[in-house]
Amino acid sequence: MLTLLLGQINTADLPPVAPGKGTFWKPMDASTFAPAVDTTFYFIYWVSVFFFVLITVLLVYFVIRYRRRAEGEPTSGAATHNTALEITWSAIPLVLVVVMFYLGFKGYIDVLTPPANAMDVYVTGQKWSWSFTYPNGVTDTELHVPVGTPVRLILQSSDVIHSFYVPAFRIKRDAVPGRYNKIWFEATQPGEYLALCAEYCGTSHSDMLTRVVVHPPGMFEKWMTEAMDVTKGGTVAPAVVGRQLVARRCASCHSVDGKANVGPTFQGLWNREIPLKTGPPLVADENYIRESILYPMAKIHAGYDPVMPTFKGQLKDNEITAIIEYIKEISGVAPAATWTELQPGEPKPPQGTTP
Ligand code: CUA
């Protein structure tokens, strides 16, 4: 049971992961983030142990050393201050907390900054299960990824706030309704790992468990081909749905071939720096496109009139995701393009490799 909680379950068809790599405090390391996270953890841990022991020992010593020994015995005068001592006990903790902040902040920035060749997977939390959708439309209740490949998770929720947590990878990120949260990881060892919900979300919160299957080289493509065979071609890539939606709902104002129209063209929009009518420019990501669909007046593209109607209540979350995937595709920067081309019988390796 403890092994299950701490995040690693071996099965017969996968090579067993080297046992005993976890410690009393942490599960085994299975992602590129794990060493840095563990270093930070143990730095804070040992600093805390050191000061706990130091303060406790001094406390006991002073209680005994400065106790009042007898009735009528003269007491020592009240101490005022000691500049050298006060500077020392301020400067040393200051240095320590600055080091802690640096390690923590650097790690936080690292997990939020995926390499450009990362493979996208949409993660949806709902009461009470997880689902994982690949850009070619394959959806599964378990997360399957290739070893040694950066994977970018785009998290959504269809009801309340959940939190996707894979202890062995040292990643945790909230899935919040109404926005896309992102995190990435690169698994370093094939095997199966526990993923769970880390945000109390209702009565069956504790059942919101699933597995992350990290495939050895070549096996992920085999799994993907089988997954597509199971659906018998019934899987539709979100980008294909997005193309139809854009043609029906957006094409009168937004071109997809770079031509100017009432609104900016969708071609090349993805990941581009957008000049705004007011405020500093921003990069067009999932949240910007989503906001522009639902609240068109929030951030107006410089050079265009604020005339777009809102699509709030007219487009569902998965339709907005489909439009975003299509914009990525026609922007030519979709690192996941490989997955939309992947057909049963002709597996292709993922583009992603170690950055
Ligand atoms: Cu979902 Cu807790």
CSV table of C-alpha atoms and ligand atoms in Angstrom, one decimal:
chain,number,residue,atom,x,y,z
A,1,MET,CA,0.0,0.0,0.0
A,2,LEU,CA,2.8,2.4,0.8
A,3,THR,CA,4.5,1.6,-2.5
A,4,LEU,CA,1.2,2.5,-4.2
A,5,LEU,CA,0.9,5.7,-2.3
A,6,LEU,CA,4.4,6.7,-3.1
A,7,GLY,CA,3.9,6.4,-6.8
A,8,GLN,CA,5.2,3.3,-8.5
A,9,ILE,CA,3.5,0.2,-9.6
A,10,ASN,CA,5.3,-2.3,-11.8
A,11,THR,CA,3.6,-4.5,-14.3
A,12,ALA,CA,4.7,-7.5,-16.2
A,13,ASP,CA,4.8,-5.9,-19.7
A,14,LEU,CA,7.2,-3.1,-18.7
A,15,PRO,CA,10.7,-3.4,-17.5
A,16,PRO,CA,10.8,-3.2,-13.8
A,17,VAL,CA,12.2,0.0,-12.4
A,18,ALA,CA,15.2,-0.2,-10.2
A,19,PRO,CA,13.7,-0.9,-6.7
A,20,GLY,CA,14.5,1.0,-3.6
A,21,LYS,CA,15.3,4.4,-5.2
A,22,GLY,CA,12.7,6.1,-3.1
A,23,THR,CA,13.5,7.2,0.4
A,24,PHE,CA,11.6,7.6,3.7
A,25,TRP,CA,10.6,11.1,2.7
A,26,LYS,CA,10.1,10.9,-1.1
A,27,PRO,CA,9.0,8.5,-3.9
A,28,MET,CA,11.4,7.4,-6.5
A,29,ASP,CA,12.8,9.8,-9.0
A,30,ALA,CA,11.4,9.4,-12.5
A,31,SER,CA,11.6,12.8,-14.2
A,32,THR,CA,14.3,15.3,-15.1
A,33,PHE,CA,12.9,17.7,-12.4
A,34,ALA,CA,13.3,15.2,-9.6
A,35,PRO,CA,17.0,15.9,-8.7
A,36,ALA,CA,16.5,19.7,-8.4
A,37,VAL,CA,13.3,19.3,-6.4
A,38,ASP,CA,14.9,16.8,-4.0
A,39,THR,CA,18.0,19.0,-3.6
A,40,THR,CA,15.8,21.9,-2.6
A,41,PHE,CA,13.7,19.7,-0.3
A,42,TYR,CA,16.8,18.3,1.5
A,43,PHE,CA,18.5,21.7,1.8
A,44,ILE,CA,15.4,23.1,3.6
A,45,TYR,CA,15.1,19.8,5.6
A,46,TRP,CA,18.6,19.8,6.9
A,47,VAL,CA,18.6,23.6,7.7
A,48,SER,CA,15.4,23.0,9.7
A,49,VAL,CA,16.9,20.0,11.5
A,50,PHE,CA,20.1,22.0,12.3
A,51,PHE,CA,18.2,25.0,13.8
A,52,PHE,CA,15.7,22.8,15.6
A,53,VAL,CA,18.5,21.0,17.4
A,54,LEU,CA,20.5,24.2,18.0
A,55,ILE,CA,17.5,26.1,19.5
A,56,THR,CA,16.3,23.2,21.6
A,57,VAL,CA,19.7,22.5,23.1
A,58,LEU,CA,20.3,26.2,23.8
A,59,LEU,CA,16.8,26.5,25.3
A,60,VAL,CA,17.4,23.6,27.7
A,61,TYR,CA,20.9,24.8,28.6
A,62,PHE,CA,19.7,28.4,29.3
A,63,VAL,CA,16.8,27.2,31.5
A,64,ILE,CA,19.3,25.3,33.6
A,65,ARG,CA,22.2,27.8,33.5
A,66,TYR,CA,20.1,30.9,34.3
A,67,ARG,CA,17.6,29.4,36.8
A,68,ARG,CA,17.0,31.2,40.0
A,69,ARG,CA,18.9,29.2,42.6
A,70,ALA,CA,17.8,30.4,46.0
A,71,GLU,CA,15.4,32.8,47.7
A,72,GLY,CA,17.1,36.2,48.0
A,73,GLU,CA,19.9,35.4,45.6
A,74,PRO,CA,20.7,38.5,43.4
A,75,THR,CA,19.4,38.3,39.8
A,76,SER,CA,21.5,39.4,36.8
A,77,GLY,CA,20.6,42.7,35.2
A,78,ALA,CA,18.4,42.7,32.1
A,79,ALA,CA,20.5,42.6,28.9
A,80,THR,CA,19.9,45.4,26.5
A,81,HIS,CA,21.5,44.5,23.2
A,82,ASN,CA,24.6,43.0,21.5
A,83,THR,CA,25.1,44.4,18.0
A,84,ALA,CA,27.5,41.7,16.7
A,85,LEU,CA,25.2,39.0,17.9
A,86,GLU,CA,22.1,40.6,16.4
A,87,ILE,CA,23.7,41.1,13.0
A,88,THR,CA,24.9,37.5,13.0
A,89,TRP,CA,21.5,36.0,13.8
A,90,SER,CA,19.9,38.2,11.1
A,91,ALA,CA,22.4,37.8,8.3
A,92,ILE,CA,22.8,34.0,8.4
A,93,PRO,CA,19.0,33.3,8.2
A,94,LEU,CA,18.7,36.0,5.5
A,95,VAL,CA,21.3,34.2,3.4
A,96,LEU,CA,19.6,30.8,4.0
A,97,VAL,CA,16.1,32.0,3.0
A,98,VAL,CA,17.5,33.8,-0.1
A,99,VAL,CA,19.1,30.5,-1.2
A,100,MET,CA,15.8,28.7,-0.5
A,101,PHE,CA,13.9,31.3,-2.5
A,102,TYR,CA,16.4,31.0,-5.4
A,103,LEU,CA,16.2,27.2,-5.6
A,104,GLY,CA,12.4,27.2,-5.3
A,105,PHE,CA,11.8,30.0,-7.8
A,106,LYS,CA,14.2,28.6,-10.3
A,107,GLY,CA,12.4,25.2,-10.1
A,108,TYR,CA,9.0,26.9,-10.5
A,109,ILE,CA,10.2,28.7,-13.6
A,110,ASP,CA,11.7,25.5,-15.0
A,111,VAL,CA,8.4,23.5,-14.7
A,112,LEU,CA,6.5,26.3,-16.4
A,113,THR,CA,8.8,26.6,-19.3
A,114,PRO,CA,8.6,23.7,-21.7
A,115,PRO,CA,11.1,23.2,-24.5
A,116,ALA,CA,9.9,24.1,-27.9
A,117,ASN,CA,9.8,20.5,-29.1
A,118,ALA,CA,7.5,19.3,-26.3
A,119,MET,CA,4.6,17.0,-27.2
A,120,ASP,CA,1.2,18.4,-26.2
A,121,VAL,CA,-1.4,16.3,-24.2
A,122,TYR,CA,-4.7,17.8,-23.0
A,123,VAL,CA,-5.6,16.8,-19.5
A,124,THR,CA,-9.2,17.2,-18.3
A,125,GLY,CA,-10.2,16.8,-14.7
A,126,GLN,CA,-13.8,16.1,-13.8
A,127,LYS,CA,-15.7,14.7,-10.9
A,128,TRP,CA,-14.1,12.1,-10.5
A,129,SER,CA,-11.7,11.0,-13.2
A,130,TRP,CA,-9.0,12.2,-15.5
A,131,SER,CA,-8.9,12.0,-19.3
A,132,PHE,CA,-6.0,12.6,-21.6
A,133,THR,CA,-6.5,13.7,-25.2
A,134,TYR,CA,-3.7,13.6,-27.8
A,135,PRO,CA,-3.7,16.1,-30.7
A,136,ASN,CA,-4.7,13.3,-33.1
A,137,GLY,CA,-7.9,12.8,-31.1
A,138,VAL,CA,-7.0,9.7,-29.2
A,139,THR,CA,-8.4,9.9,-25.7
A,140,ASP,CA,-7.5,7.6,-22.8
A,141,THR,CA,-8.1,7.5,-19.0
A,142,GLU,CA,-4.4,6.8,-18.5
A,143,LEU,CA,-1.5,9.1,-19.5
A,144,HIS,CA,0.8,7.3,-22.0
A,145,VAL,CA,4.1,9.0,-22.8
A,146,PRO,CA,7.4,8.0,-24.4
A,147,VAL,CA,10.5,7.9,-22.2
A,148,GLY,CA,13.1,10.7,-22.7
A,149,THR,CA,10.6,13.1,-24.4
A,150,PRO,CA,9.4,16.4,-23.1
A,151,VAL,CA,5.6,16.4,-22.6
A,152,ARG,CA,3.6,19.5,-22.2
A,153,LEU,CA,0.3,19.0,-20.3
A,154,ILE,CA,-2.5,21.5,-20.9
A,155,LEU,CA,-4.9,21.2,-18.0
A,156,GLN,CA,-8.6,21.9,-18.0
A,157,SER,CA,-11.5,21.1,-15.7
A,158,SER,CA,-15.1,20.6,-16.7
A,159,ASP,CA,-16.5,21.3,-13.2
A,160,VAL,CA,-14.5,22.2,-10.1
A,161,ILE,CA,-10.8,22.8,-9.3
A,162,HIS,CA,-8.7,19.6,-9.4
A,163,SER,CA,-5.0,19.2,-9.3
A,164,PHE,CA,-2.9,16.8,-11.4
A,165,TYR,CA,-0.1,15.4,-9.3
A,166,VAL,CA,2.5,12.8,-10.2
A,167,PRO,CA,4.7,12.3,-7.2
A,168,ALA,CA,7.4,10.4,-9.0
A,169,PHE,CA,7.8,13.2,-11.5
A,170,ARG,CA,7.6,16.0,-8.9
A,171,ILE,CA,4.9,17.8,-10.8
A,172,LYS,CA,1.6,19.2,-9.6
A,173,ARG,CA,-0.6,21.7,-11.3
A,174,ASP,CA,-4.2,22.8,-10.8
A,175,ALA,CA,-6.9,22.1,-13.4
A,176,VAL,CA,-9.2,25.1,-13.2
A,177,PRO,CA,-12.5,25.6,-15.0
A,178,GLY,CA,-12.4,28.4,-17.5
A,179,ARG,CA,-8.7,28.5,-18.2
A,180,TYR,CA,-5.7,26.4,-19.4
A,181,ASN,CA,-3.0,25.7,-17.0
A,182,LYS,CA,0.3,24.2,-18.3
A,183,ILE,CA,3.1,22.2,-16.9
A,184,TRP,CA,5.7,19.9,-18.5
A,185,PHE,CA,7.9,17.0,-17.6
A,186,GLU,CA,10.3,14.5,-19.2
A,187,ALA,CA,10.2,11.0,-17.8
A,188,THR,CA,13.6,9.4,-17.4
A,189,GLN,CA,12.6,5.8,-16.6
A,190,PRO,CA,10.1,3.5,-18.3
A,191,GLY,CA,7.5,2.1,-15.9
A,192,GLU,CA,4.1,2.9,-14.4
A,193,TYR,CA,3.6,5.7,-11.9
A,194,LEU,CA,0.7,6.9,-9.8
A,195,ALA,CA,-1.1,10.1,-10.7
A,196,LEU,CA,-3.7,11.6,-8.4
A,197,CYS,CA,-5.9,14.6,-7.6
A,198,ALA,CA,-4.3,16.8,-5.0
A,199,GLU,CA,-7.2,19.3,-4.6
A,200,TYR,CA,-10.2,18.3,-2.5
A,201,CYS,CA,-13.0,18.2,-5.1
A,202,GLY,CA,-15.8,16.3,-3.5
A,203,THR,CA,-16.8,13.0,-2.1
A,204,SER,CA,-14.8,10.8,-4.5
A,205,HIS,CA,-11.7,13.0,-4.5
A,206,SER,CA,-9.6,10.2,-3.1
A,207,ASP,CA,-10.7,7.8,-5.9
A,208,MET,CA,-9.4,10.2,-8.6
A,209,LEU,CA,-6.4,8.1,-9.3
A,210,THR,CA,-4.9,7.0,-12.6
A,211,ARG,CA,-1.6,5.7,-14.0
A,212,VAL,CA,1.1,7.3,-16.0
A,213,VAL,CA,2.6,4.7,-18.3
A,214,VAL,CA,6.1,5.7,-19.5
A,215,HIS,CA,6.9,3.5,-22.5
A,216,PRO,CA,10.4,2.4,-23.4
A,217,PRO,CA,11.8,3.6,-26.8
A,218,GLY,CA,9.6,2.5,-29.7
A,219,MET,CA,6.7,1.2,-27.5
A,220,PHE,CA,4.8,4.5,-27.3
A,221,GLU,CA,4.3,4.5,-31.1
A,222,LYS,CA,3.0,0.9,-30.9
A,223,TRP,CA,0.6,1.8,-28.1
A,224,MET,CA,-0.7,4.9,-30.1
A,225,THR,CA,-1.1,2.7,-33.2
A,226,GLU,CA,-3.2,0.2,-31.2
A,227,ALA,CA,-5.2,3.0,-29.6
A,228,MET,CA,-6.1,4.3,-33.1
A,229,ASP,CA,-6.9,0.8,-34.3
A,230,VAL,CA,-9.3,0.4,-31.4
A,231,THR,CA,-11.2,3.5,-32.5
A,232,LYS,CA,-11.2,2.2,-36.0
A,233,GLY,CA,-10.5,5.6,-37.5
A,234,GLY,CA,-13.4,7.0,-35.4
A,235,THR,CA,-11.0,9.4,-33.7
A,236,VAL,CA,-11.2,12.9,-35.0
A,237,ALA,CA,-8.3,15.2,-34.3
A,238,PRO,CA,-9.3,18.4,-32.5
A,239,ALA,CA,-7.6,20.4,-35.3
A,240,VAL,CA,-10.0,18.8,-37.8
A,241,VAL,CA,-13.0,19.8,-35.8
A,242,GLY,CA,-11.4,23.2,-35.3
A,243,ARG,CA,-11.1,23.7,-39.1
A,244,GLN,CA,-14.8,23.1,-39.5
A,245,LEU,CA,-15.7,25.4,-36.6
A,246,VAL,CA,-13.5,28.2,-37.9
A,247,ALA,CA,-15.1,27.8,-41.4
A,248,ARG,CA,-18.6,28.1,-39.9
A,249,ARG,CA,-18.1,30.6,-37.1
A,250,CYS,CA,-15.0,32.7,-37.7
A,251,ALA,CA,-14.2,32.8,-41.5
A,252,SER,CA,-16.3,35.9,-42.3
A,253,CYS,CA,-13.9,38.0,-40.3
A,254,HIS,CA,-10.7,36.0,-39.9
A,255,SER,CA,-8.8,34.5,-42.8
A,256,VAL,CA,-6.7,31.3,-42.5
A,257,ASP,CA,-4.3,32.2,-45.4
A,258,GLY,CA,-2.7,35.3,-44.1
A,259,LYS,CA,-5.0,37.8,-45.9
A,260,ALA,CA,-6.2,40.9,-44.0
A,261,ASN,CA,-9.9,41.0,-43.1
A,262,VAL,CA,-12.1,42.5,-40.4
A,263,GLY,CA,-10.0,40.7,-37.8
A,264,PRO,CA,-6.4,39.4,-37.8
A,265,THR,CA,-5.7,36.3,-39.8
A,266,PHE,CA,-5.4,33.0,-37.9
A,267,GLN,CA,-2.4,31.9,-40.0
A,268,GLY,CA,0.8,32.3,-38.0
A,269,LEU,CA,-1.2,33.7,-35.0
A,270,TRP,CA,0.0,31.0,-32.6
A,271,ASN,CA,2.9,31.9,-30.3
A,272,ARG,CA,3.3,35.2,-32.1
A,273,GLU,CA,3.8,38.5,-30.2
A,274,ILE,CA,0.5,40.4,-30.5
A,275,PRO,CA,0.6,44.3,-30.3
A,276,LEU,CA,-2.3,45.5,-28.3
A,277,LYS,CA,-4.3,48.7,-28.6
A,278,THR,CA,-3.7,49.4,-25.0
A,279,GLY,CA,-1.0,47.8,-22.8
A,280,PRO,CA,2.2,45.9,-23.5
A,281,PRO,CA,2.2,43.2,-26.3
A,282,LEU,CA,1.6,39.6,-25.3
A,283,VAL,CA,2.3,36.2,-26.8
A,284,ALA,CA,-0.7,34.4,-28.3
A,285,ASP,CA,-1.2,31.3,-26.3
A,286,GLU,CA,-4.1,29.1,-25.3
A,287,ASN,CA,-5.4,31.5,-22.7
A,288,TYR,CA,-5.2,34.6,-25.0
A,289,ILE,CA,-7.1,32.8,-27.7
A,290,ARG,CA,-9.7,31.6,-25.3
A,291,GLU,CA,-10.2,35.0,-23.8
A,292,SER,CA,-10.4,36.6,-27.2
A,293,ILE,CA,-13.2,34.2,-28.1
A,294,LEU,CA,-15.2,34.6,-24.9
A,295,TYR,CA,-14.4,38.3,-24.1
A,296,PRO,CA,-13.4,39.9,-27.4
A,297,MET,CA,-13.1,43.4,-25.8
A,298,ALA,CA,-10.6,42.4,-23.2
A,299,LYS,CA,-7.5,42.7,-25.4
A,300,ILE,CA,-7.9,44.4,-28.8
A,301,HIS,CA,-5.2,43.6,-31.4
A,302,ALA,CA,-3.6,47.0,-32.5
A,303,GLY,CA,-4.9,48.1,-35.9
A,304,TYR,CA,-8.3,46.4,-35.7
A,305,ASP,CA,-11.6,47.7,-34.5
A,306,PRO,CA,-13.3,46.3,-31.4
A,307,VAL,CA,-16.3,44.9,-33.3
A,308,MET,CA,-16.2,41.2,-32.5
A,309,PRO,CA,-19.2,39.7,-30.7
A,310,THR,CA,-18.7,37.3,-27.8
A,311,PHE,CA,-19.0,33.6,-28.3
A,312,LYS,CA,-19.7,33.0,-24.7
A,313,GLY,CA,-22.4,30.4,-24.3
A,314,GLN,CA,-22.1,29.5,-28.0
A,315,LEU,CA,-18.9,27.5,-28.0
A,316,LYS,CA,-18.2,24.7,-25.6
A,317,ASP,CA,-14.8,24.2,-23.9
A,318,ASN,CA,-13.8,21.4,-26.2
A,319,GLU,CA,-14.8,23.4,-29.3
A,320,ILE,CA,-12.5,26.3,-28.1
A,321,THR,CA,-9.7,23.8,-27.6
A,322,ALA,CA,-10.4,22.5,-31.2
A,323,ILE,CA,-10.1,26.0,-32.6
A,324,ILE,CA,-6.9,26.5,-30.7
A,325,GLU,CA,-5.4,23.3,-32.1
A,326,TYR,CA,-6.4,24.3,-35.6
A,327,ILE,CA,-4.8,27.7,-35.2
A,328,LYS,CA,-1.6,25.9,-34.0
A,329,GLU,CA,-1.7,23.7,-37.1
A,330,ILE,CA,-2.1,26.5,-39.6
A,331,SER,CA,0.6,28.5,-37.8
A,332,GLY,CA,3.1,25.7,-38.7
A,333,VAL,CA,4.6,25.6,-35.3
A,334,ALA,CA,2.5,22.8,-33.8
A,335,PRO,CA,5.1,20.5,-32.3
A,336,ALA,CA,2.3,18.0,-32.1
A,337,ALA,CA,1.7,17.9,-35.9
A,338,THR,CA,3.3,14.5,-35.9
A,339,TRP,CA,0.4,13.0,-34.0
A,340,THR,CA,-2.2,14.2,-36.5
A,341,GLU,CA,-0.3,12.5,-39.2
A,342,LEU,CA,0.1,9.3,-37.3
A,343,GLN,CA,-2.0,6.6,-39.0
A,344,PRO,CA,-2.5,3.0,-38.0
A,345,GLY,CA,0.2,0.9,-39.5
A,346,GLU,CA,2.7,3.7,-40.1
A,347,PRO,CA,4.0,4.7,-36.7
A,348,LYS,CA,6.2,7.7,-36.6
A,349,PRO,CA,8.6,8.6,-33.8
A,350,PRO,CA,7.8,11.7,-31.8
A,351,GLN,CA,9.7,14.8,-32.7
A,352,GLY,CA,10.5,15.6,-29.1
A,353,THR,CA,14.0,14.7,-27.8
A,354,THR,CA,16.0,15.8,-24.9
A,355,PRO,CA,16.6,19.6,-25.3
B,1,CUA,CU1,-10.3,16.0,-8.3
B,1,CUA,CU2,-9.7,16.0,-6.0
